[in-house]
Short mmCIF file of N, CA and C in Angstrom, two decimals:
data_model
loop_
_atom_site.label_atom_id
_atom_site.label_comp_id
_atom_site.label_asym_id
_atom_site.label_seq_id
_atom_site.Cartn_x
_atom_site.Cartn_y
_atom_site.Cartn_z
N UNK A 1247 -27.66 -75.68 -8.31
CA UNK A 1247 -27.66 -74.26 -8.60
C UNK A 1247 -28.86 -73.61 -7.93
N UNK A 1248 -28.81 -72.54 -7.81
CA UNK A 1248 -29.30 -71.25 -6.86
C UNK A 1248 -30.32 -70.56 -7.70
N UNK A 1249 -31.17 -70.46 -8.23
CA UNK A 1249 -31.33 -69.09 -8.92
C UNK A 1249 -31.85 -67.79 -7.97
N UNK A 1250 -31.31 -67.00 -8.43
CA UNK A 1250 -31.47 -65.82 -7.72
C UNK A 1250 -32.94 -65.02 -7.45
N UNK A 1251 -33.12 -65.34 -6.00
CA UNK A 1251 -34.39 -64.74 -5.60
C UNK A 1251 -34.63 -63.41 -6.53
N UNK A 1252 -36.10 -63.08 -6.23
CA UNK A 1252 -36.80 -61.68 -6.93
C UNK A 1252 -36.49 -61.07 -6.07
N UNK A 1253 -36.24 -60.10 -6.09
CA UNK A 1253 -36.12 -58.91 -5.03
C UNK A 1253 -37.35 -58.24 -3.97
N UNK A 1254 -37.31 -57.90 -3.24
CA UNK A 1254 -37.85 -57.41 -2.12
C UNK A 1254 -38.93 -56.35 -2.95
N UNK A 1255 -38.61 -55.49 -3.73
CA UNK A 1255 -38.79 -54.14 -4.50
C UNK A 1255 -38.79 -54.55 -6.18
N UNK A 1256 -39.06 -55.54 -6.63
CA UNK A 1256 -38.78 -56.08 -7.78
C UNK A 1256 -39.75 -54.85 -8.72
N UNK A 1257 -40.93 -54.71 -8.33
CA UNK A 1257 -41.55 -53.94 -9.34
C UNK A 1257 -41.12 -52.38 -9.35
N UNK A 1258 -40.84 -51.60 -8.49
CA UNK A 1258 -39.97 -50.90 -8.25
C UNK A 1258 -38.70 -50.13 -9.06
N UNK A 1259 -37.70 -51.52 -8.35
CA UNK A 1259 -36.67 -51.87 -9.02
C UNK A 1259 -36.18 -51.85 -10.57
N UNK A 1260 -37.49 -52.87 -11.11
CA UNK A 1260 -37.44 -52.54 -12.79
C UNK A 1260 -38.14 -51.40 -13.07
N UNK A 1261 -39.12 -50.79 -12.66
CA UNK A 1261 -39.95 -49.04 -12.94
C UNK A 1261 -38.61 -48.33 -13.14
N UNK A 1262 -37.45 -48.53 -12.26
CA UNK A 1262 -36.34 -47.54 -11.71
C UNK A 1262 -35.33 -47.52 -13.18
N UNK A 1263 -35.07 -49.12 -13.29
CA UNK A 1263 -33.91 -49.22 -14.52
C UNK A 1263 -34.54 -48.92 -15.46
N UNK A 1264 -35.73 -48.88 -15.88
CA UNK A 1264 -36.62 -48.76 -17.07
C UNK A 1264 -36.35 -46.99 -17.18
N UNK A 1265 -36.59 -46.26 -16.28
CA UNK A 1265 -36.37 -44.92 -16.55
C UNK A 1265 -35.42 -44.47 -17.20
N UNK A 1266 -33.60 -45.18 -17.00
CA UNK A 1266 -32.88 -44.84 -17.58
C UNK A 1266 -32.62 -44.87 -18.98
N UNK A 1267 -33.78 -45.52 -19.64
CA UNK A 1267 -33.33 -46.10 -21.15
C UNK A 1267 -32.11 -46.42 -21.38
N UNK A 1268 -31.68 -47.14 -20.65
CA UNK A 1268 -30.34 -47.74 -21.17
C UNK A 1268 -30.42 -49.12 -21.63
N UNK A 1269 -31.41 -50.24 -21.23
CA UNK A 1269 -31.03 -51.38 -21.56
C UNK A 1269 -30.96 -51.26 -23.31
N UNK A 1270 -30.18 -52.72 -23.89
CA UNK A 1270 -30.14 -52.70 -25.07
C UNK A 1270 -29.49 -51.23 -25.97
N UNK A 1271 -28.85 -50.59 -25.14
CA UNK A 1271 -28.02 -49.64 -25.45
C UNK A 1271 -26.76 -49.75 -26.62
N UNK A 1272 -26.04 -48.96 -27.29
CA UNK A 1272 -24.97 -48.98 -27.47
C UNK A 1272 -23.85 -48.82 -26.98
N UNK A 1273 -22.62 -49.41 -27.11
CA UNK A 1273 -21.46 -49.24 -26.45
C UNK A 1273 -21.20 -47.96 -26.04
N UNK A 1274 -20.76 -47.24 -25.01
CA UNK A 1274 -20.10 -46.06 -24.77
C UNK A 1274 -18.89 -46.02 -24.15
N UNK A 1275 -18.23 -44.91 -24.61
CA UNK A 1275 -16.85 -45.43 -23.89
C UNK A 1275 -16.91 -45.37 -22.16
N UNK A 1276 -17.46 -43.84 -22.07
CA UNK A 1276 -17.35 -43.82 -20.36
C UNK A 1276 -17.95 -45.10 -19.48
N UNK A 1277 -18.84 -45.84 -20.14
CA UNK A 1277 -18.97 -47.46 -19.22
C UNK A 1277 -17.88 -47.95 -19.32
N UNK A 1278 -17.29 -47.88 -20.86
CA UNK A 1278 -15.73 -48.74 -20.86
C UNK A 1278 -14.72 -48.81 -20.19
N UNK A 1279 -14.74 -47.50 -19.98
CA UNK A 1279 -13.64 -46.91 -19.07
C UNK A 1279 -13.88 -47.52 -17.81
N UNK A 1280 -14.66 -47.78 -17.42
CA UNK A 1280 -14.60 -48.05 -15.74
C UNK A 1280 -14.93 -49.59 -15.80
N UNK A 1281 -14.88 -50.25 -16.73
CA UNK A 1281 -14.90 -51.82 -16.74
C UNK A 1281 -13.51 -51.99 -16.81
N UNK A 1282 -12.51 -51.01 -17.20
CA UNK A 1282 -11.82 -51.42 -17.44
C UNK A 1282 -10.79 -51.07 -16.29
N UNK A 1283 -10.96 -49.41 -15.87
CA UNK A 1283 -10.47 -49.71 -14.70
C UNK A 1283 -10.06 -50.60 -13.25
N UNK A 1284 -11.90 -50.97 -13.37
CA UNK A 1284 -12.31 -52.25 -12.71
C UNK A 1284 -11.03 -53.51 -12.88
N UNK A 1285 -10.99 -54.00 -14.10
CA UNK A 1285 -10.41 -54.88 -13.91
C UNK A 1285 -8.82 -54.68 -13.85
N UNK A 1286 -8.51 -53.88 -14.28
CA UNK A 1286 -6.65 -53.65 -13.38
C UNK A 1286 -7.22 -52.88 -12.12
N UNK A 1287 -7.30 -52.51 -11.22
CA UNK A 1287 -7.57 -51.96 -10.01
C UNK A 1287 -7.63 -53.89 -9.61
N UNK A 1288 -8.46 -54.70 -9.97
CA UNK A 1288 -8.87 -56.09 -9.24
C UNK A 1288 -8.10 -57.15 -9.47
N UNK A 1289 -7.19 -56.38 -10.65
CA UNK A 1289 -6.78 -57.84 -11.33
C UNK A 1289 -6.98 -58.90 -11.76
N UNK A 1290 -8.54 -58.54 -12.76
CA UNK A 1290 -9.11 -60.10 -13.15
C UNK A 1290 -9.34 -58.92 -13.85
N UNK A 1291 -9.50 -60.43 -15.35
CA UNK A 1291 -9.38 -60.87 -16.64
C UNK A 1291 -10.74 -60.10 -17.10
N UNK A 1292 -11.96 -60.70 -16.88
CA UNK A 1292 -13.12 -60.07 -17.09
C UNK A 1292 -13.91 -58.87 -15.98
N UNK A 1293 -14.60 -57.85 -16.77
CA UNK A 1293 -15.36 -56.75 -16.10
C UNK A 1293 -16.26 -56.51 -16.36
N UNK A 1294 -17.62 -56.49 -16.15
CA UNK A 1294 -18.89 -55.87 -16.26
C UNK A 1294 -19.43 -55.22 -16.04
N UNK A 1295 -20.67 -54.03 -16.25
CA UNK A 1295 -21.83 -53.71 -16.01
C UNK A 1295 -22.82 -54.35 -16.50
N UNK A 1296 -23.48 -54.79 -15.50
CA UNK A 1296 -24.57 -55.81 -15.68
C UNK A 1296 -25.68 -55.27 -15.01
N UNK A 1297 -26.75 -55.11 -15.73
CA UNK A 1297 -28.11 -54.52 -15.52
C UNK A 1297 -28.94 -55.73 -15.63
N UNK A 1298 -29.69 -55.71 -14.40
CA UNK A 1298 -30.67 -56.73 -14.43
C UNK A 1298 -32.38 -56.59 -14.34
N UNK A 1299 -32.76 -56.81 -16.06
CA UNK A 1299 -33.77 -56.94 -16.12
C UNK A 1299 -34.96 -58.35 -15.27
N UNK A 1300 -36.08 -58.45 -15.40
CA UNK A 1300 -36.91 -58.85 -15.36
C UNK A 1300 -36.42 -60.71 -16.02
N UNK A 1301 -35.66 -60.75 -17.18
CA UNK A 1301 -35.74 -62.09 -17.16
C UNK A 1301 -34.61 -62.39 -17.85
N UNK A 1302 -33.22 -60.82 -17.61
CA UNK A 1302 -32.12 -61.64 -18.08
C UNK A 1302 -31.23 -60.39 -17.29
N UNK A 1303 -29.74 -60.81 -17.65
CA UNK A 1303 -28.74 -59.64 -17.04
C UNK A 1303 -28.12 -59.22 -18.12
N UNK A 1304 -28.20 -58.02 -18.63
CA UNK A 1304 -27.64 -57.22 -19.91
C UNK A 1304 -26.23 -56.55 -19.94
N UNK A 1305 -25.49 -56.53 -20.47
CA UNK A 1305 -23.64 -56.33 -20.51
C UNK A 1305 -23.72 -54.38 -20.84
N UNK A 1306 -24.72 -53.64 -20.26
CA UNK A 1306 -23.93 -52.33 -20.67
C UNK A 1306 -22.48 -52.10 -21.46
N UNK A 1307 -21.93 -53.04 -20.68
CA UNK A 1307 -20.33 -52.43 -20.96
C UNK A 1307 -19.72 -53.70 -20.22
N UNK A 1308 -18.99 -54.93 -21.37
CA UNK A 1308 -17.64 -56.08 -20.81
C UNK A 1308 -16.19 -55.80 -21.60
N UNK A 1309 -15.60 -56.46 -20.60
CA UNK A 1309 -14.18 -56.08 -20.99
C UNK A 1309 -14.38 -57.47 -20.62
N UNK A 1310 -13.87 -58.91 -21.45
CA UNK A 1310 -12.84 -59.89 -21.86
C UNK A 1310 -14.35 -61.17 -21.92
N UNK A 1311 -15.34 -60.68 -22.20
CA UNK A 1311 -16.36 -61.71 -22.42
C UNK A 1311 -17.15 -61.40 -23.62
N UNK A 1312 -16.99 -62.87 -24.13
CA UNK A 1312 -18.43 -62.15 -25.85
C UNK A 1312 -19.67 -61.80 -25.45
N UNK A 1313 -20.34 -62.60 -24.74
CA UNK A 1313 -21.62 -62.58 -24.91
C UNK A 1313 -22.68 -61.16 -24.24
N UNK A 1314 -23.51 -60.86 -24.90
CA UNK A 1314 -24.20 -59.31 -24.44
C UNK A 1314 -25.47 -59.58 -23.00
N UNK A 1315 -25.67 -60.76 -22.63
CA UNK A 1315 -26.71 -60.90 -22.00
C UNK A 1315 -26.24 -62.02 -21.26
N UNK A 1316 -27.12 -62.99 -20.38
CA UNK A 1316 -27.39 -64.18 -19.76
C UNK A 1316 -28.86 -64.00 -19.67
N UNK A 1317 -29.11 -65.23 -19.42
CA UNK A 1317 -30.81 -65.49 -18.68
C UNK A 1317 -30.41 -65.20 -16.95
N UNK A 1318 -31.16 -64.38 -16.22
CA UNK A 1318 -31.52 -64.23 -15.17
C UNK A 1318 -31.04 -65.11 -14.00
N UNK A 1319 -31.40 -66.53 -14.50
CA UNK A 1319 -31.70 -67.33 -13.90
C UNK A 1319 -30.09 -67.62 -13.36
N UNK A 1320 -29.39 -68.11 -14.08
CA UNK A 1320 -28.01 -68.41 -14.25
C UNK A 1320 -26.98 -67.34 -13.42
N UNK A 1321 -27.59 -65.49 -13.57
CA UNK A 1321 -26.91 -64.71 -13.13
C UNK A 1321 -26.64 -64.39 -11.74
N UNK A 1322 -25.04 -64.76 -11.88
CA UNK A 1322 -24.39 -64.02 -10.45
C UNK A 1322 -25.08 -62.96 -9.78
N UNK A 1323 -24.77 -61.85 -10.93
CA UNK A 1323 -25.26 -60.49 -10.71
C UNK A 1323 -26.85 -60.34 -9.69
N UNK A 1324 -27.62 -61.51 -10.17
CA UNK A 1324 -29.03 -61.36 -9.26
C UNK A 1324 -28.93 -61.80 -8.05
N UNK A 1325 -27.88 -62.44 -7.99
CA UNK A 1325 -27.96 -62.62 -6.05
C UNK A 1325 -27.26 -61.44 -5.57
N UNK A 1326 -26.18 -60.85 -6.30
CA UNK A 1326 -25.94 -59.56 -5.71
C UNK A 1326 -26.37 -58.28 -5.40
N UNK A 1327 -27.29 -58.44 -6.12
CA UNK A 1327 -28.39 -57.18 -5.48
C UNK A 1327 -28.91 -56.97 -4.56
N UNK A 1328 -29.02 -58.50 -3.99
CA UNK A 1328 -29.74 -58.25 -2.12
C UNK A 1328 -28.92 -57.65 -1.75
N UNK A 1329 -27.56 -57.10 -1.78
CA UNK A 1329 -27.05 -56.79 -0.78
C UNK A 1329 -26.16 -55.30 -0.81
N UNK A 1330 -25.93 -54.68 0.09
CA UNK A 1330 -25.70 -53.40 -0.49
C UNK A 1330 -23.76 -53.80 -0.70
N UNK A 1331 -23.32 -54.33 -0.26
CA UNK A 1331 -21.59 -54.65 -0.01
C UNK A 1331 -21.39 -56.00 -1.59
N UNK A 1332 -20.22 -55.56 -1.76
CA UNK A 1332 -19.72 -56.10 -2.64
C UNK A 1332 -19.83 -57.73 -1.90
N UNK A 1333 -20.40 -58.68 -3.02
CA UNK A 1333 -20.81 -59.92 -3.15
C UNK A 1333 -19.27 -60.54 -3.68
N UNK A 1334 -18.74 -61.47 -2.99
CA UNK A 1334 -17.38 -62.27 -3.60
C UNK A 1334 -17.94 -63.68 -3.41
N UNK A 1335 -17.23 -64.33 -4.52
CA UNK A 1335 -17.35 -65.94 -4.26
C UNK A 1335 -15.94 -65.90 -4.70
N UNK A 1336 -15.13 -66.55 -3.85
CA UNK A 1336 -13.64 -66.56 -3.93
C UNK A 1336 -13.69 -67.75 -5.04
N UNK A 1337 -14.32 -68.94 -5.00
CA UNK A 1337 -14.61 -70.26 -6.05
C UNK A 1337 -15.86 -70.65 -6.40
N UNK A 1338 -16.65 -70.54 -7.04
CA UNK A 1338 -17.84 -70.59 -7.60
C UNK A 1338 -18.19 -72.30 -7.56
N UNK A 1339 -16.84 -73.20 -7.71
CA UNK A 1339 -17.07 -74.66 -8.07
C UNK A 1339 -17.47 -75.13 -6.39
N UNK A 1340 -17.22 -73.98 -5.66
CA UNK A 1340 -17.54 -74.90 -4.27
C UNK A 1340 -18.35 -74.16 -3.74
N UNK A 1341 -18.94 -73.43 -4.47
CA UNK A 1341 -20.12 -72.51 -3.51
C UNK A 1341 -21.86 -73.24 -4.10
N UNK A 1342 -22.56 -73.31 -3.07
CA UNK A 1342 -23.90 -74.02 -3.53
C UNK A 1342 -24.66 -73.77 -4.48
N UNK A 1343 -24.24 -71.95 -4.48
CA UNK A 1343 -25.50 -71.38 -5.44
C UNK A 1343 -24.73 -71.52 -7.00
N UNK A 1344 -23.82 -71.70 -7.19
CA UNK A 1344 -23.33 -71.49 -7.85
C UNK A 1344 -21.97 -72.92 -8.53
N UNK A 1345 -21.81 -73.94 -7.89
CA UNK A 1345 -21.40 -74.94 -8.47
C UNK A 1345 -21.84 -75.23 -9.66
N UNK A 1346 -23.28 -76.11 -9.69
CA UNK A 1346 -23.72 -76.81 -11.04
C UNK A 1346 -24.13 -75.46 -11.76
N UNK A 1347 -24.04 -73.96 -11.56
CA UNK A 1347 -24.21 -72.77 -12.74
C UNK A 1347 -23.57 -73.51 -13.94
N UNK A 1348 -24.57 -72.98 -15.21
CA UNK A 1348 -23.40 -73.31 -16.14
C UNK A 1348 -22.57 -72.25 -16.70
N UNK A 1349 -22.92 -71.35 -15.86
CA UNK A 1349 -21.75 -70.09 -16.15
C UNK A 1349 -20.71 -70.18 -15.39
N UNK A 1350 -20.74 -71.94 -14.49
CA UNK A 1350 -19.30 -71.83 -13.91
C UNK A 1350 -18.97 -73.19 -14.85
N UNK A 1351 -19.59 -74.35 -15.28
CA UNK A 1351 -19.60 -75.29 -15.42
C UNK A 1351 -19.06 -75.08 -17.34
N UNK A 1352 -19.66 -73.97 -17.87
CA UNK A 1352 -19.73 -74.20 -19.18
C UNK A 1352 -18.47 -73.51 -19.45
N UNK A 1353 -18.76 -72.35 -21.28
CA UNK A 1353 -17.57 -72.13 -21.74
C UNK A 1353 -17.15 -70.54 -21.37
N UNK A 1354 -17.85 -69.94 -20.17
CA UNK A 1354 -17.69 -68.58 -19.48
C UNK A 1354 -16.77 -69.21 -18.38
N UNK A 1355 -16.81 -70.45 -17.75
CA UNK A 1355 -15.77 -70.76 -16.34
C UNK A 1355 -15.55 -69.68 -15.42
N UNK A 1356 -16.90 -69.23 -14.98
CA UNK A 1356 -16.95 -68.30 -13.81
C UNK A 1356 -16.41 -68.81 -12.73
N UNK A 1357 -15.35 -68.52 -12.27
CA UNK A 1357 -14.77 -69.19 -10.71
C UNK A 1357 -14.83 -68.51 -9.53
N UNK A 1358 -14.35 -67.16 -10.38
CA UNK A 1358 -13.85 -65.89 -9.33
C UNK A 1358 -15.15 -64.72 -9.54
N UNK A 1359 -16.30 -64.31 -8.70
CA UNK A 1359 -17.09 -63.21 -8.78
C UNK A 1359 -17.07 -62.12 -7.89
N UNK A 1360 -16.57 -61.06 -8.18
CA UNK A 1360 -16.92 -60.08 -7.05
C UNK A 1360 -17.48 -58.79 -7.89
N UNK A 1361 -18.83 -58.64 -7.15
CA UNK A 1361 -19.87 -57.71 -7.68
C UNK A 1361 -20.66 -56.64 -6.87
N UNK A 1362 -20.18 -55.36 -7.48
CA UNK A 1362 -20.73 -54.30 -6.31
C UNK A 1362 -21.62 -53.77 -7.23
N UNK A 1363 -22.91 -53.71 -5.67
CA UNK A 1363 -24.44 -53.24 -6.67
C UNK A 1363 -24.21 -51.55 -6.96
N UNK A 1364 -25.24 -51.54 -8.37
CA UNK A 1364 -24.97 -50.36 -8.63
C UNK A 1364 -26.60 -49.83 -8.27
N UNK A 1365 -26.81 -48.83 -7.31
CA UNK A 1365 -27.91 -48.61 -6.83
C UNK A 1365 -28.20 -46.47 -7.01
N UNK A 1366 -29.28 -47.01 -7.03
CA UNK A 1366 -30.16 -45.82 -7.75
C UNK A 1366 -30.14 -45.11 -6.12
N UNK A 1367 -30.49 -43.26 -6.19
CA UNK A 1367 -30.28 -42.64 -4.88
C UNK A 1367 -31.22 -43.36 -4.05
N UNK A 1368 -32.56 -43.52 -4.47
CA UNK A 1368 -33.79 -43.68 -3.94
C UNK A 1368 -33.37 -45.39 -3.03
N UNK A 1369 -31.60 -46.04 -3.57
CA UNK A 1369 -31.58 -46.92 -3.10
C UNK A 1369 -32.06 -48.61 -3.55
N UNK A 1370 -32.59 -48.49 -4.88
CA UNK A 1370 -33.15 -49.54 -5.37
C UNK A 1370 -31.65 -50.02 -6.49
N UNK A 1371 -31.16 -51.26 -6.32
CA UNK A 1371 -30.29 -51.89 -6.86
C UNK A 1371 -30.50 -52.60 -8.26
N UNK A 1372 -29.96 -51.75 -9.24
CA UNK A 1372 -29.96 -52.21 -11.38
C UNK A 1372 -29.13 -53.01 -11.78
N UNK A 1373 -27.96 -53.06 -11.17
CA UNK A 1373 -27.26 -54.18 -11.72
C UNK A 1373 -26.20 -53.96 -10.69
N UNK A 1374 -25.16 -54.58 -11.33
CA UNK A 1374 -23.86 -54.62 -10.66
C UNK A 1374 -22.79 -53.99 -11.63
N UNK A 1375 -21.27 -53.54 -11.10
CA UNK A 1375 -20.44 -53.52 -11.49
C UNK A 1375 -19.38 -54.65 -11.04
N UNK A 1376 -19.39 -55.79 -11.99
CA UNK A 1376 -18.32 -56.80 -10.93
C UNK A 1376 -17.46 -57.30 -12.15
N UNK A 1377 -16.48 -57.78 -11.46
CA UNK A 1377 -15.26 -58.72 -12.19
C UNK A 1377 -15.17 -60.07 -11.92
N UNK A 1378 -14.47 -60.93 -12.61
CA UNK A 1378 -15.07 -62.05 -12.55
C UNK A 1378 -13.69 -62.53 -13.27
N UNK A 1379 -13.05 -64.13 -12.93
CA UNK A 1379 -11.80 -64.74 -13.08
C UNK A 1379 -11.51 -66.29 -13.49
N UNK A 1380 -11.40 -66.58 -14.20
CA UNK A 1380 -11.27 -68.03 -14.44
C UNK A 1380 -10.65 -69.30 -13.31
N UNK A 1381 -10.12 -68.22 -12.42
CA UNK A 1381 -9.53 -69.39 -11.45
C UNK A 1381 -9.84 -68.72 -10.22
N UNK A 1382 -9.72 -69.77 -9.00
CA UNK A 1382 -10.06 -68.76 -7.41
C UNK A 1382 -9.65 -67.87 -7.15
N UNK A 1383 -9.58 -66.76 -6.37
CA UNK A 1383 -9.30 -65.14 -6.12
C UNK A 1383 -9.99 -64.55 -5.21
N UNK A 1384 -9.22 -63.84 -4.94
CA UNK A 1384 -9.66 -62.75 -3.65
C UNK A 1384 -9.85 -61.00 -3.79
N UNK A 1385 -10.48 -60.36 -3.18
CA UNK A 1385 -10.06 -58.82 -3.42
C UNK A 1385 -9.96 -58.54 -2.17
N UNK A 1386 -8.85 -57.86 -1.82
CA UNK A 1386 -8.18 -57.06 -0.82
C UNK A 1386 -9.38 -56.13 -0.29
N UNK A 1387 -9.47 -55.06 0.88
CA UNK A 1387 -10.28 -54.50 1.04
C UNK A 1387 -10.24 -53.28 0.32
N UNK A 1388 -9.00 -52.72 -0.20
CA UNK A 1388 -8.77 -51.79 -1.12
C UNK A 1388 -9.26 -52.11 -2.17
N UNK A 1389 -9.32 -53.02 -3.28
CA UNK A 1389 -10.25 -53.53 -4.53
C UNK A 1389 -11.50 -53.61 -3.98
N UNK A 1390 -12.21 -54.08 -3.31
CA UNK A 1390 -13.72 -53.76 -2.78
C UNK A 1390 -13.96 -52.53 -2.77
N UNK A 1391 -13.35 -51.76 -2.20
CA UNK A 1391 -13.43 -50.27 -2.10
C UNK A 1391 -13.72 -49.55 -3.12
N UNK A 1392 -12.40 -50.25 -4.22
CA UNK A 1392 -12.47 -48.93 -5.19
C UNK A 1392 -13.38 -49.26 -6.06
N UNK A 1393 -14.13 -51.25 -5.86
CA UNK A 1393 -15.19 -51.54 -7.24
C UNK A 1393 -16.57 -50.69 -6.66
N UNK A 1394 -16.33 -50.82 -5.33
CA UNK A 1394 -17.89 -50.32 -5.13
C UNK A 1394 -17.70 -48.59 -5.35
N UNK A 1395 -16.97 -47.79 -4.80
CA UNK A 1395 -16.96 -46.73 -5.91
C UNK A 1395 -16.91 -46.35 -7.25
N UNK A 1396 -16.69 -47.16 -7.96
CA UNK A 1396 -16.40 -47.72 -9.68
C UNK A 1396 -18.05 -47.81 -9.74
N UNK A 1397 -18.89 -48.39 -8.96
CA UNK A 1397 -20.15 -48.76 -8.75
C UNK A 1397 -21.12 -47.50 -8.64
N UNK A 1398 -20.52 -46.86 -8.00
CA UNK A 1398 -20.95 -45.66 -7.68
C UNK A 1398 -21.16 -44.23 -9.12
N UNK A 1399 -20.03 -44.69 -9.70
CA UNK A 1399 -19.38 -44.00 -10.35
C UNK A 1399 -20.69 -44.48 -12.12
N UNK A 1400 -20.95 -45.48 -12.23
CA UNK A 1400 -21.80 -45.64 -13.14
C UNK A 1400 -22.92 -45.14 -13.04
N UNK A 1401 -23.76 -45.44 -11.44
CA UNK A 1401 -24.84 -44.78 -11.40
C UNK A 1401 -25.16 -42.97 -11.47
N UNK A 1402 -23.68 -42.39 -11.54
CA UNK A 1402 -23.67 -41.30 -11.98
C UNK A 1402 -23.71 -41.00 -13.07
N UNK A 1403 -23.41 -41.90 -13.80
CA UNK A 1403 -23.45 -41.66 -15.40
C UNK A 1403 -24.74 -42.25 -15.82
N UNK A 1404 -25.27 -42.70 -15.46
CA UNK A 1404 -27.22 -43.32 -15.61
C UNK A 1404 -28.05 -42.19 -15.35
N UNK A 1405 -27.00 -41.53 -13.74
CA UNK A 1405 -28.16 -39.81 -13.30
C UNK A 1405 -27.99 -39.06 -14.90
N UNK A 1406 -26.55 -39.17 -15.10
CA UNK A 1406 -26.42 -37.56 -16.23
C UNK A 1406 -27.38 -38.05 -17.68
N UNK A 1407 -27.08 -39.56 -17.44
CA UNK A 1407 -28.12 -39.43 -19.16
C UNK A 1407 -28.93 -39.26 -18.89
N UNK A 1408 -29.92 -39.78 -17.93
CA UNK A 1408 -31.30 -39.68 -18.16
C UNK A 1408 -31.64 -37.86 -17.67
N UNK A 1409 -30.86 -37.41 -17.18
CA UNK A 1409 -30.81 -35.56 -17.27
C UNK A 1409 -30.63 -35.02 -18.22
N UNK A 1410 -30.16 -35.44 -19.20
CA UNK A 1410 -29.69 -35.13 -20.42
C UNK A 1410 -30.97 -35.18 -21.70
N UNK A 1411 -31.04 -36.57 -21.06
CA UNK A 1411 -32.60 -36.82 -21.95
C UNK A 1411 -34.20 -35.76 -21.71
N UNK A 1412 -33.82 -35.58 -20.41
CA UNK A 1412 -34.97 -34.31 -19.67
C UNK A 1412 -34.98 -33.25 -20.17
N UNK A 1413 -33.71 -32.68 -20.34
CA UNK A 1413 -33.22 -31.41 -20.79
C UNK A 1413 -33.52 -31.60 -22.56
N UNK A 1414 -33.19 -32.33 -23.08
CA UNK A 1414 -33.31 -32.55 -24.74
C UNK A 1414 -34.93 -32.24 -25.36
N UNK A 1415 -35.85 -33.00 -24.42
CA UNK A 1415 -37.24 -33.74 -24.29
C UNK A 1415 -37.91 -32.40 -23.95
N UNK A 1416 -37.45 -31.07 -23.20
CA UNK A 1416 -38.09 -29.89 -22.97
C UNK A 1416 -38.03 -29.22 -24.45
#
């Protein structure tokens, strides 16, 4: 297993997600909504927003997984942030970084990941919006498309709260 480099901008990066006050949030629907779109638009089982702190990746908003967090270390989501394009591992059991994971190995059976970063204007990458499948899989270039706009589409809703909070706070 791989763990996922620190980022280029790491201190940055967390200054950036920290502004939004969202980690450790409550459920809202409008994240819901687009996890969920996410996953019929992709056709896999599980959907996330995954915000990645400092020493774990936090579930804003899942559609078909219990758990609210991972450790860092383990998370998909942190290798996907290097990159601005949706991150796929068509099979997780044959990819390096990600074979002995035990988020492929254990009782999550991550096989299928495809994760588009969700990035702040200034360009600094908080998490991902990705889906994720119990067995191998592909996304068409049309499902890339529409997750990384889906991607897009959260960090608009991160702009309006924390505007919201500005406006309240005057």
């Amino acid at each position: 297993m791989l763990s996922p480099e620190v980022h280029p901008k790491e201190d940055a990066r967390i200054d950036a997600l920290l502004s939004y006050n969202i980690l450790d949030s409550l459920p809202e629907p409008e994240y819901d909504n687009l996890t969920r779109i996410a996953s019929l638009i992709c056709g896999k089982p599980i959907a996330l927003i995954s915000l990645v702190d400092k020493e774990r990746q936090w579930f804003k908003s899942r559609l078909g997984l219990g758990v609210e967090h991972t450790s860092r270390e383990v998370s998909f989501c942190g290798h996907a942030i290097h990159d601005d394009n949706v991150m796929v591992v068509p099979d997780a059991r044959i990819d390096e970084r990600f074979e002995d994971n035990p988020m492929t190995t254990g009782d999550a059976k991550v096989v299928f990941y495809a994760g588009a970063p969700i990035t702040t204007p200034d360009g600094l990458p908080l998490g991902t919006l990705c889906v994720i499948d119990n067995k191998p899989g592909e996304l068409n270039e049309t499902q890339e498309k529409a997750l990384k706009d889906l991607a897009k589409q959260v960090m608009i809703l991160l702009e309006l709260r924390r505007l919201i909070r500005v406006l309240f706070e005057q």
